Amino acid sequence: MSILRTLFDRLSDSLFISVPEKMGLARDLASAPPLRLVSDKSMPTPATDTAFGRRTAGQTGSPVDTLDESIKRSQSWFLSRQHQSEGYWVAELEADTTLTAEYLMLRRFLDRVDPERERKAVLYLRSAQLPDGGWPIYRGGPSEISASVKAYFALKISGVSADEPYMLRARDRILAMGGVVQANVFTKITLALFEQYDWQGVPSMPPEIMLLPKRFYFSIYAISYWSRAVLIPLLIVFANQPVCRLPKEQGIDELFVTPRTTIRYRQFPPFNKDQGWFTPHNVFVVLDAVLKLYDRMPLAWVREKSLHRAASWMLEHMAGSGGLGAIYPAMANSVVALRCLGYQVDDPLVQKALREIEELEIHDTVTVEDQLVEAMHLQPCHSPIWDTALLMNALIEGGMAPDHLPLQRAARYLVSRQTKTVGDWKFSSHQAEPGGWYFQHENELYPDVDDSAVVLMALSKVRIPEAAALQESIKRGASWVLAMQGSDGGWGAYDKDNNRIVFNYIPFADHHALLDPSTSDLTGRCLEMLGALGYDQSHPAVAPALAFLKREQEHDGSWYGRWGVNYIYGTWSVLAGLRAIGEDLSQPYIRRAVAWLESRQNPDGGWGESCLSYAEDESIGRGDSTPSQTAWALMGLMSAGMTDSFSVARGIQYLLRHQSKDGSWEEACHTGTGFPRVFYLRYHWYCQYFPLWALAMYRNLRTRGKMRADEVRQHVLSHGSYRSPM
């Protein structure tokens, strides 16, 4: 097989059409022009389907022209979508139905029900229901208990009768999954606010933890940014246990397998004990029982002091324009906490928080019972920094001049969003100074490593008249990212060395995402950033990072993807970083990664990976092909020196074949990751800028032998313009 593979790779140009036909792929590839990028000689191309913007019968042109046209159409599609005044790009960030269901509950809790919003949200929830009656947490996934319970309850409080056929199907599916008691902790907290679940069945989180020293092992600063932003408002809620009472007919008693009055909550998640007697989880379950006793008679002065500190922290972190943490769960919890603190709904601070949440609404259309209707759903946050920086890298690779006006405008926008304030990251990285970038429109206190690294890659490739300001911005940003490197050699997202795994055994942490440890995808991204800034393996951060990546590599050669689905994402991120930093690509561990990527290619030439890969080994690297995941695999292979391979040629054809006439691609799958197994994301432009990036890389490598990023890297390396004594 290895001999045949070598033969295929060497003859990929001449076999590009004939071999796939022999493999039974003629129908898929017949309408796509062959790519023989060994010369610029024109050649006839077969008739094509104009629905995808390809050539019609009788047209001729070189394969380079074919790629050029595809790249230009994609670039034009983006240029018309740049924000006119500020220069950023942003697309919808879609999650699942849980946020919309929670939003309906929040407005009901505040007695601020908007009939039109409610009507449109109900239609959205109905459109997302699966035939079996439940609701999934990602496109194509199975019914999930927590999402299903939230959707059902949201529909009921919105006035939908439990006797509707689709509600009866939902009830049966929820009961078949074990009923409400099997839902996660956050679902039970929400239900407890409406007296639909007992607070005794919710893990204790006493506000007194706010009084622990910041350096203490179990300090609030020992958990991740998102957990901190979500939990601190909840400490106020837990201490007050507010209730919004509902008419009995809007309750969900019918979703309990056994009557609520007979439930022994300590026998159900998250309190059901492990089989072993002395395990971390069992210890925390016992501790929770002790804390519940304390909650009945807390020390008044201690409780008051801790609540004051929690409230002060929350109010300080709500000062920006993006809401607490700039993520919906924290923003919603802050509103409930404000009500617990005595703020009225019409108070300016509560109104400001509500407006920030309302800005997350997406109004569009969905299909319900074969009819197209207006609907509304909620996205978790905005992603302008991430979208803009990634797209800039793709546009530059696509041949756009570094001083092109849209790129200049985007660069100025990014520079203007660089953080200048000390945030929570200071407690884990004392020597770091402000200079990172956040993900959203505004989240000054919470820059993250991933956004910062991609922004720095983009800024290193552009030119603006304010050259000195640009260089200073890059140096400050790089210093912050480097200061965030963990003691294990890798990088986490928001904090350094946020890896005390014992926290994931706390009953409250049943989503197993309380921490922010170093990950392979972020470490690969930081290596790619270092390469873009002109550094090589002599930089002191590289050796520890390489050692970390070698330890983290899976036995099959892949790398885990924490922030994208999943091993395809992680493997691409690492391989891109290894190439950028000048690692020897012939090393066995890199060749194993290449072999793994090639082994996961689908018969249609693309790649795909289901969110199920986080839970089932059989799904790792497997799933229906998508444009974004195909692009990741291609960029990973090309980064590893496989541009001339048969696999890459087939993948490029997949992207060309699926591009629409307007230059865009379609993708419905969730290929982004919020929390593995719990919360997934569909970045609406992942299927746009990643394919553009991959096609541009392929064109440049085949026609010029190097990427635009390589040229920029070499220029920076020779001039040392962004280097500093870091």
XYZ file of C-alpha atoms in Angstrom:
726
model
C 0.000 0.000 0.000
C 2.827 2.423 0.752
C 4.214 1.928 -2.775
C 0.797 2.599 -4.273
C 0.350 5.673 -2.121
C 3.716 7.029 -3.228
C 2.795 6.394 -6.843
C -0.526 8.186 -6.399
C 1.158 11.148 -4.779
C 3.751 11.500 -7.524
C 1.203 11.166 -10.284
C -1.592 13.147 -8.649
C -1.797 15.622 -11.493
C -2.227 13.078 -14.260
C -4.397 10.749 -12.217
C -6.566 13.475 -10.699
C -9.515 12.619 -12.889
C -8.909 9.026 -13.908
C -8.133 7.497 -10.542
C -11.179 8.840 -8.715
C -13.334 7.567 -11.570
C -11.878 4.090 -11.052
C -12.659 4.485 -7.367
C -16.311 5.105 -8.121
C -16.156 8.884 -7.787
C -16.770 9.814 -11.398
C -20.200 11.212 -10.659
C -18.828 13.531 -7.970
C -15.863 14.791 -9.972
C -17.204 14.818 -13.512
C -18.422 18.380 -13.273
C -15.225 19.826 -11.779
C -12.259 21.024 -13.882
C -8.994 19.137 -13.441
C -6.207 20.907 -11.594
C -2.824 20.305 -13.168
C -0.832 23.118 -11.661
C 2.434 22.316 -13.396
C 2.104 24.925 -16.112
C -0.053 27.822 -17.234
C -1.025 26.172 -20.513
C -4.700 26.447 -21.249
C -6.657 23.233 -21.489
C -10.260 22.390 -22.236
C -12.484 21.709 -19.256
C -15.621 19.602 -19.121
C -19.106 21.045 -18.937
C -19.959 22.180 -15.435
C -22.894 22.984 -13.219
C -23.357 26.737 -13.228
C -25.203 26.521 -9.924
C -21.813 26.309 -8.266
C -20.282 29.086 -10.335
C -18.093 26.803 -12.462
C -17.331 26.906 -16.174
C -19.967 26.146 -18.754
C -19.476 23.955 -21.785
C -17.118 25.371 -24.354
C -15.129 27.557 -21.977
C -11.432 26.987 -21.600
C -8.847 28.112 -19.129
C -5.932 26.955 -17.053
C -6.443 25.363 -13.650
C -4.650 28.376 -12.219
C -7.438 30.508 -13.665
C -9.976 28.188 -12.067
C -8.422 28.714 -8.671
C -8.000 32.422 -9.276
C -11.666 32.813 -10.107
C -12.735 30.808 -7.059
C -10.535 32.871 -4.754
C -11.654 36.170 -6.290
C -15.328 35.281 -5.919
C -14.769 34.416 -2.275
C -12.847 37.621 -1.616
C -15.532 39.711 -3.306
C -18.182 38.017 -1.178
C -16.337 39.156 1.947
C -15.425 42.667 0.858
C -19.070 43.569 0.449
C -19.728 42.501 4.048
C -17.150 44.576 5.898
C -18.566 46.984 8.477
C -18.469 50.333 6.726
C -17.545 52.618 9.599
C -15.437 50.433 11.908
C -13.797 48.021 9.481
C -14.489 44.697 11.176
C -16.183 41.570 9.879
C -18.577 39.537 11.979
C -21.023 36.712 11.368
C -23.600 34.963 13.476
C -22.339 32.644 16.183
C -25.014 29.993 16.567
C -25.337 27.652 19.527
C -28.349 25.441 20.264
C -31.863 25.937 21.596
C -30.850 26.163 25.255
C -30.000 29.872 25.136
C -33.295 30.805 23.514
C -35.210 28.725 26.041
C -33.304 30.362 28.901
C -33.992 33.785 27.423
C -37.740 33.159 27.479
C -37.411 32.077 31.111
C -35.385 35.170 32.009
C -37.963 37.545 30.567
C -40.692 35.659 32.417
C -38.695 35.806 35.659
C -38.361 39.581 35.263
C -42.019 39.939 34.253
C -40.882 41.498 30.996
C -42.552 39.174 28.528
C -42.619 40.558 25.005
C -45.433 38.772 23.084
C -43.796 39.240 19.692
C -40.386 38.021 20.840
C -42.041 35.124 22.601
C -44.074 34.134 19.540
C -41.010 34.118 17.305
C -38.901 32.236 19.853
C -41.590 29.562 20.172
C -41.516 29.031 16.415
C -37.737 28.716 16.528
C -37.940 26.067 19.259
C -40.556 24.156 17.322
C -38.438 24.211 14.178
C -35.487 22.681 16.026
C -37.410 19.778 17.536
C -36.330 16.336 16.358
C -38.812 13.776 15.010
C -38.437 11.730 18.201
C -39.667 14.692 20.242
C -36.408 15.888 21.820
C -33.925 18.649 21.078
C -30.222 18.225 20.206
C -27.207 20.327 21.195
C -25.664 20.219 17.713
C -26.900 19.798 14.162
C -27.367 16.121 13.383
C -27.015 15.090 17.005
C -29.393 13.006 19.127
C -31.901 14.331 21.627
C -30.216 15.648 24.755
C -31.969 15.663 28.105
C -31.082 19.159 29.353
C -31.781 20.896 26.051
C -35.077 19.026 25.790
C -36.220 19.892 29.324
C -35.402 23.578 28.827
C -37.165 23.765 25.478
C -40.258 22.012 26.828
C -40.452 24.255 29.882
C -39.905 27.405 27.819
C -42.748 26.405 25.526
C -45.065 25.769 28.463
C -44.433 29.115 30.151
C -44.998 30.720 26.746
C -48.542 29.387 26.755
C -48.152 26.216 24.689
C -50.486 23.468 25.863
C -48.989 20.211 27.093
C -51.619 18.433 24.983
C -50.192 19.626 21.676
C -48.979 16.605 19.682
C -45.402 17.881 19.521
C -45.430 18.503 23.282
C -46.663 14.979 23.925
C -43.798 13.642 21.810
C -41.387 15.825 23.768
C -42.705 14.599 27.107
C -42.399 10.953 26.077
C -38.835 11.456 24.859
C -37.782 13.288 28.028
C -39.261 10.575 30.226
C -37.502 7.928 28.149
C -34.205 9.725 28.866
C -34.844 9.588 32.610
C -36.812 12.762 33.190
C -35.798 16.037 34.806
C -33.535 14.460 37.435
C -31.104 13.466 34.672
C -30.644 17.043 33.470
C -27.473 18.975 34.211
C -26.845 21.334 37.117
C -27.472 24.563 35.201
C -30.853 23.280 34.051
C -31.811 22.418 37.618
C -30.766 25.863 38.855
C -32.990 27.495 36.241
C -35.903 25.257 37.156
C -35.411 25.985 40.863
C -35.975 29.686 40.140
C -39.523 28.718 39.083
C -40.135 26.128 41.847
C -39.887 23.318 39.311
C -36.965 21.698 41.112
C -35.916 21.611 44.748
C -32.879 23.648 45.767
C -31.843 20.587 47.791
C -31.160 18.884 44.498
C -28.774 21.653 43.441
C -25.117 21.625 44.574
C -24.197 24.161 47.233
C -21.943 27.047 46.301
C -21.753 29.277 49.384
C -20.764 32.893 48.722
C -18.166 32.553 51.471
C -15.725 31.251 48.868
C -15.343 34.890 47.825
C -13.460 35.438 51.090
C -10.769 32.872 50.307
C -7.368 34.414 49.521
C -6.697 34.802 45.800
C -3.655 32.523 46.053
C -5.572 29.851 47.950
C -5.857 26.474 46.209
C -9.655 26.644 46.046
C -9.858 30.345 45.275
C -12.402 31.687 42.817
C -9.397 32.595 40.652
C -8.396 28.947 40.395
C -11.260 28.274 37.974
C -11.643 29.454 34.392
C -12.784 32.898 33.325
C -16.127 31.674 32.034
C -16.795 29.690 35.203
C -15.891 32.689 37.360
C -18.139 35.042 35.386
C -21.050 32.587 35.544
C -20.574 31.458 39.131
C -20.091 34.707 41.074
C -23.573 36.066 40.217
C -24.943 32.616 41.036
C -23.422 32.842 44.524
C -25.754 35.769 45.131
C -28.665 33.832 43.650
C -27.899 30.716 45.729
C -27.866 32.749 48.933
C -31.246 34.348 48.157
C -32.995 31.511 46.304
C -35.538 33.778 44.593
C -38.693 32.279 43.142
C -40.982 33.177 40.260
C -44.246 31.353 40.892
C -46.204 29.947 37.974
C -49.748 28.708 37.467
C -49.835 24.958 38.017
C -50.674 24.271 34.392
C -47.360 25.828 33.351
C -45.343 23.541 35.590
C -43.528 20.424 34.408
C -44.466 17.796 36.972
C -45.242 15.509 34.036
C -41.523 15.371 33.208
C -40.646 13.505 36.409
C -40.570 9.721 36.147
C -41.653 9.465 39.779
C -43.657 12.082 41.719
C -41.502 14.995 42.894
C -42.589 14.461 46.512
C -40.957 11.009 46.547
C -37.609 11.964 44.997
C -34.465 11.461 47.053
C -32.227 13.982 45.352
C -28.979 12.599 46.750
C -29.497 9.503 44.614
C -29.494 11.400 41.336
C -26.924 13.444 39.406
C -24.821 15.213 40.378
C -24.920 13.595 43.834
C -24.987 9.915 42.922
C -21.737 8.498 44.249
C -19.038 6.552 42.440
C -18.813 2.825 43.104
C -15.456 3.232 44.767
C -15.697 4.411 48.372
C -12.946 7.044 48.536
C -12.971 9.001 45.283
C -12.650 12.767 44.698
C -16.262 12.975 43.571
C -17.533 11.133 46.656
C -15.515 13.416 48.922
C -17.111 16.489 47.345
C -20.586 14.940 47.611
C -20.075 14.545 51.367
C -18.711 18.078 51.576
C -21.811 19.341 49.779
C -24.009 17.778 52.465
C -22.001 19.612 55.126
C -22.321 22.896 53.242
C -26.076 22.451 53.031
C -26.190 22.196 56.822
C -24.181 25.409 57.073
C -26.498 27.146 54.603
C -29.380 26.613 57.016
C -27.643 28.654 59.734
C -24.767 30.658 58.205
C -22.738 33.095 60.246
C -24.614 36.306 59.502
C -21.632 38.661 59.423
C -19.585 36.258 57.282
C -22.442 35.754 54.852
C -23.033 39.492 54.592
C -19.362 40.210 53.962
C -19.090 37.501 51.301
C -22.216 38.703 49.494
C -20.883 42.234 49.531
C -17.630 41.066 47.976
C -19.470 39.032 45.324
C -21.690 41.997 44.483
C -18.718 44.353 44.275
C -16.862 41.986 41.971
C -19.896 41.605 39.724
C -20.608 45.316 39.491
C -16.975 46.116 38.700
C -16.939 43.524 35.911
C -20.215 44.816 34.445
C -18.745 48.263 33.835
C -17.974 47.704 30.145
C -20.396 47.824 27.241
C -20.395 44.092 26.514
C -22.081 42.749 29.628
C -20.588 40.564 32.352
C -17.975 38.384 30.678
C -19.599 39.263 27.327
C -21.218 35.788 27.287
C -24.931 35.153 27.674
C -25.005 32.815 30.713
C -22.993 35.251 32.829
C -25.004 38.222 31.529
C -28.304 36.534 32.372
C -27.104 35.485 35.830
C -26.000 39.038 36.540
C -29.530 40.312 35.877
C -31.060 37.772 38.276
C -28.380 38.611 40.858
C -29.156 42.317 40.547
C -32.804 41.593 41.334
C -31.678 39.619 44.389
C -29.675 42.642 45.495
C -32.792 44.800 45.346
C -32.383 46.467 41.952
C -35.699 47.095 40.223
C -36.206 46.019 36.635
C -36.392 49.626 35.492
C -33.091 50.489 37.204
C -30.589 51.858 34.652
C -28.080 49.096 35.423
C -30.640 46.333 34.891
C -31.882 48.017 31.735
C -28.326 48.291 30.425
C -27.770 44.579 31.074
C -31.022 43.720 29.294
C -30.089 45.822 26.256
C -26.754 44.010 26.047
C -28.615 40.700 26.054
C -31.116 41.895 23.461
C -28.232 42.714 21.137
C -27.602 38.959 20.970
C -30.979 38.317 19.334
C -31.051 36.917 15.809
C -34.252 37.485 13.853
C -34.595 35.266 10.801
C -36.896 32.673 9.276
C -37.387 28.966 9.953
C -39.579 26.209 8.585
C -42.413 24.951 10.762
C -44.853 22.415 9.335
C -43.558 23.083 5.827
C -44.132 26.829 6.130
C -41.489 29.560 6.264
C -42.125 31.756 9.295
C -40.365 34.590 11.118
C -38.460 33.456 14.190
C -36.005 34.634 16.814
C -33.153 32.933 18.622
C -30.218 33.968 20.749
C -26.510 33.689 20.084
C -24.115 33.339 23.041
C -21.944 36.350 22.135
C -20.476 38.252 19.198
C -17.205 37.275 17.478
C -15.858 40.318 15.549
C -12.211 40.041 16.642
C -12.027 36.346 15.801
C -13.826 36.655 12.469
C -11.840 39.723 11.419
C -8.408 38.350 12.283
C -8.967 34.958 10.659
C -10.394 36.538 7.530
C -7.472 38.958 7.243
C -5.068 36.016 7.240
C -7.134 34.314 4.532
C -7.388 37.457 2.388
C -3.645 38.067 2.544
C -2.915 34.459 1.621
C -5.354 34.954 -1.232
C -3.132 37.658 -2.716
C -4.620 40.845 -1.338
C -1.996 43.575 -1.026
C -0.899 44.172 2.579
C -1.827 47.846 2.306
C -5.196 47.235 0.634
C -7.719 49.691 2.072
C -10.081 47.055 3.601
C -7.107 45.446 5.335
C -5.916 48.808 6.623
C -9.352 49.522 8.051
C -9.501 46.092 9.658
C -6.003 46.484 11.100
C -6.879 49.834 12.663
C -9.983 48.277 14.177
C -7.947 45.469 15.740
C -5.309 47.825 17.087
C -8.060 49.935 18.656
C -9.401 46.856 20.467
C -6.141 45.874 22.137
C -6.620 45.685 25.904
C -5.069 48.316 28.124
C -6.541 47.207 31.454
C -5.292 44.624 33.921
C -7.757 41.738 34.020
C -8.204 38.544 35.998
C -5.311 36.957 34.079
C -2.945 38.974 36.276
C -3.493 36.590 39.179
C -2.016 33.656 37.254
C 0.560 35.579 35.231
C 1.976 38.233 37.527
C 4.653 39.440 35.123
C 2.273 39.983 32.211
C 1.217 43.468 31.165
C -1.968 44.332 29.222
C -1.765 43.787 25.490
C -4.025 40.908 24.456
C -7.226 40.866 22.434
C -10.658 39.584 23.367
C -13.229 37.759 21.253
C -16.232 40.074 21.349
C -16.965 43.736 20.599
C -15.940 44.600 24.148
C -14.552 42.395 26.906
C -11.641 44.454 28.200
C -10.980 42.355 31.297
C -10.858 39.034 29.450
C -8.478 38.888 26.480
C -7.652 35.388 25.319
C -4.578 33.731 23.887
C -6.247 32.310 20.773
C -7.655 35.618 19.550
C -4.456 37.425 20.433
C -2.276 34.982 18.502
C -4.457 35.145 15.372
C -4.638 38.946 15.570
C -0.843 39.147 15.803
C -0.487 36.850 12.797
C -2.796 39.139 10.830
C -1.201 42.405 11.933
C 2.278 41.133 11.073
C 1.147 40.749 7.443
C -0.413 44.180 6.830
C 0.901 47.683 6.305
C -0.736 50.867 7.507
C 0.579 54.437 7.548
C 0.759 54.310 11.346
C 3.697 51.906 11.194
C 5.181 52.772 14.575
C 1.848 52.311 16.353
C 1.359 48.988 14.583
C 4.765 47.694 15.629
C 4.237 48.787 19.207
C 0.855 47.047 19.273
C 2.404 43.839 17.958
C 5.207 43.905 20.502
C 2.837 44.473 23.412
C 0.524 41.735 22.189
C 3.316 39.216 21.713
C 4.702 39.990 25.174
C 1.300 39.269 26.719
C 0.860 35.980 24.861
C 4.346 34.789 25.767
C 3.798 35.677 29.412
C 0.722 33.427 29.377
C 2.688 30.276 28.499
C 2.079 27.600 31.115
C 4.657 25.781 33.170
C 3.855 22.655 31.127
C 5.000 24.416 27.935
C 1.521 24.875 26.492
C -1.029 27.658 26.476
C -4.550 27.852 27.854
C -7.136 30.341 26.655
C -7.631 32.936 29.387
C -5.363 32.064 32.296
C -2.005 30.472 32.953
C -1.741 27.060 34.644
C -5.489 26.854 35.225
C -5.267 23.089 35.550
C -6.317 21.901 39.011
C -8.223 18.892 37.750
C -9.741 18.150 41.147
C -12.222 20.980 40.510
C -13.918 18.909 37.833
C -15.063 16.470 40.527
C -17.128 19.126 42.313
C -20.860 18.315 41.900
C -21.441 21.786 40.480
C -18.980 20.991 37.653
C -20.956 18.202 35.994
C -20.157 19.807 32.619
C -16.440 19.118 33.306
C -15.436 22.511 31.957
C -14.587 24.399 35.111
C -10.928 24.724 34.110
C -8.833 26.221 31.328
C -5.720 24.035 30.977
C -3.136 24.150 28.210
C -4.333 22.633 24.941
C -2.675 21.449 21.755
C -4.638 23.684 19.409
C -3.735 26.865 21.299
C -0.121 25.789 21.624
C 0.103 25.186 17.887
C -1.452 28.593 17.272
C 1.119 30.313 19.472
C 3.955 28.610 17.596
C 2.422 29.844 14.348
C 2.295 33.328 15.844
C 5.953 33.161 16.811
C 6.852 32.120 13.285
C 4.820 34.989 11.832
C 6.748 37.412 14.049
C 10.092 36.197 12.762
C 11.117 33.768 15.478
C 12.418 30.250 15.004
C 13.187 27.289 17.236
C 15.852 29.242 19.084
C 13.157 31.216 20.906
C 13.024 30.031 24.547
C 9.264 29.400 24.391
C 9.534 26.881 21.555
C 11.316 23.926 23.158
C 8.835 23.613 26.060
C 5.954 23.988 23.598
C 7.303 21.234 21.350
C 7.753 18.951 24.340
C 4.158 19.646 25.375
C 2.836 18.840 21.901
C 4.761 15.593 21.706
C 3.323 14.535 25.062
C -0.192 15.472 24.012
C -0.146 13.693 20.649
C -2.562 10.774 20.486
C -1.288 7.288 19.712
C -2.817 7.477 16.234
C -0.873 10.655 15.422
C -3.650 13.223 15.854
C -4.059 16.064 18.331
C -7.163 16.862 20.360
C -9.123 19.979 19.415
C -10.444 21.784 22.477
C -11.889 24.804 20.660
C -12.873 23.259 17.323
C -14.407 19.938 16.294
C -12.193 18.096 16.931
C -9.065 16.098 16.110
C -9.023 17.484 12.568
C -9.013 20.988 14.053
C -6.364 20.173 16.638
C -4.097 18.404 14.153
C -4.270 21.279 11.666
C -3.506 23.830 14.383
C -0.426 21.925 15.523
C 0.928 21.193 12.046
C 0.542 24.840 11.029
C 2.513 25.887 14.089
C 5.238 23.320 13.528
C 5.787 24.481 9.959
C 5.857 28.138 10.946
C 8.480 27.613 13.592
C 10.720 25.618 11.243
C 10.310 22.138 12.688
C 11.725 19.285 10.596
C 8.606 18.007 8.826
C 10.145 14.606 8.101
C 10.121 13.600 11.748
C 8.138 10.431 12.523
C 5.649 12.141 14.830
C 4.682 14.579 12.078
C 4.413 11.821 9.464
C 2.071 9.946 11.800
C -0.170 13.013 11.934
C -0.142 13.206 8.134
C -1.042 9.536 7.831
C -3.907 10.006 10.269
C -5.338 12.945 8.333
C -5.144 11.070 5.049
C -6.795 8.019 6.602
C -9.807 10.116 7.591
C -10.567 11.511 4.140
C -14.080 10.704 2.940
C -14.864 9.090 -0.440
C -16.150 12.453 -1.727
C -12.714 13.976 -1.186
C -13.659 16.043 1.853
C -13.232 15.671 5.571
C -15.724 15.877 8.411
C -15.917 15.109 12.097
C -18.986 14.890 14.277
C -19.296 16.465 17.715
C -19.850 12.882 18.815
C -16.082 12.434 18.530
C -15.751 13.996 21.983
C -17.692 11.088 23.443
C -17.042 8.101 21.156
C -13.677 6.900 19.890
C -15.360 5.431 16.819
C -16.330 8.940 15.683
C -12.863 10.484 15.947
C -12.050 12.148 12.646
C -15.205 10.782 11.045
C -18.343 12.467 9.842
C -20.008 13.967 6.806
C -17.695 16.249 4.855
C -17.916 19.972 5.578
C -16.129 22.902 3.908
C -14.531 24.125 7.138
C -13.183 20.760 8.282
C -12.022 19.940 4.763
C -10.106 23.219 4.755
C -8.520 22.423 8.133
C -7.377 19.016 6.925
C -5.986 20.489 3.721
C -4.105 23.226 5.552
C -2.733 20.662 7.951
C -1.499 18.428 5.143
C -0.036 21.326 3.175
C 1.679 22.639 6.301
C 3.305 19.225 6.598
C 4.631 19.397 3.019
C 1.940 17.304 1.320
C 0.826 19.824 -1.316
C 1.446 17.437 -4.221
C -0.382 14.527 -2.618
C -3.371 12.783 -4.109
C -5.356 13.459 -0.922
C -4.837 17.209 -1.154
C -5.814 17.278 -4.826
C -9.071 15.480 -4.053
C -9.762 17.818 -1.128
C -9.242 20.888 -3.300
C -11.681 19.487 -5.821
C -14.209 19.016 -3.021
C -13.998 22.700 -2.121
C -14.240 23.861 -5.730
C -17.155 21.556 -6.379
C -19.152 22.906 -3.446
C -18.541 26.614 -3.897
C -21.637 28.565 -4.876
C -21.762 31.004 -7.755
C -21.535 34.003 -5.424
C -18.268 32.691 -3.981
C -19.642 31.276 -0.722
C -19.992 27.809 0.763
C -22.863 26.320 2.745
C -22.460 24.465 6.008
C -25.074 23.658 8.639
C -22.942 21.686 11.098
C -21.546 22.857 14.414
C -17.779 22.723 13.956
C -16.838 25.030 16.843
C -16.572 23.940 20.458
C -17.654 25.813 23.550
C -17.499 22.965 26.061
C -16.844 19.424 24.798
C -19.905 17.166 25.141
C -21.999 20.040 26.465
C -22.000 23.143 24.272
C -21.114 23.478 20.598
C -20.951 26.414 18.217
C -21.667 27.028 14.589
C -19.546 29.906 13.335
C -21.462 30.965 10.239
C -18.303 32.043 8.440
C -16.066 29.081 9.251
C -17.270 27.628 5.964
C -16.258 30.844 4.187
C -12.818 32.034 5.256
C -11.218 28.655 5.945
C -11.917 27.301 2.421
C -10.628 30.579 0.969
C -7.487 30.216 3.044
C -6.949 26.598 1.966
C -7.473 27.293 -1.739
C -5.075 30.236 -1.592
C -2.434 28.147 0.174
C -2.760 25.460 -2.465
C -2.465 27.890 -5.360
C 0.579 29.586 -3.877
C 2.384 26.384 -2.998
C 1.745 24.784 -6.383
C 2.576 27.818 -8.490
C 5.292 29.480 -6.424
C 6.485 26.802 -4.042
C 5.661 28.839 -0.954
C 2.786 30.497 0.823
C 2.291 34.229 1.179
C 2.673 33.631 4.918
C 6.116 32.110 4.212
C 7.145 35.233 2.308
C 5.953 37.540 5.060
C 7.689 35.379 7.636
C 10.936 35.513 5.723
C 10.681 39.286 5.376
C 10.071 39.727 9.077
C 12.875 37.307 9.909
C 15.361 39.209 7.761
C 14.339 42.631 9.069
C 13.523 41.694 12.645
C 10.914 44.424 12.669
C 8.670 42.861 15.303
C 11.339 41.225 17.385
C 12.116 42.384 20.881
C 14.171 40.938 23.743
C 11.348 38.716 24.986
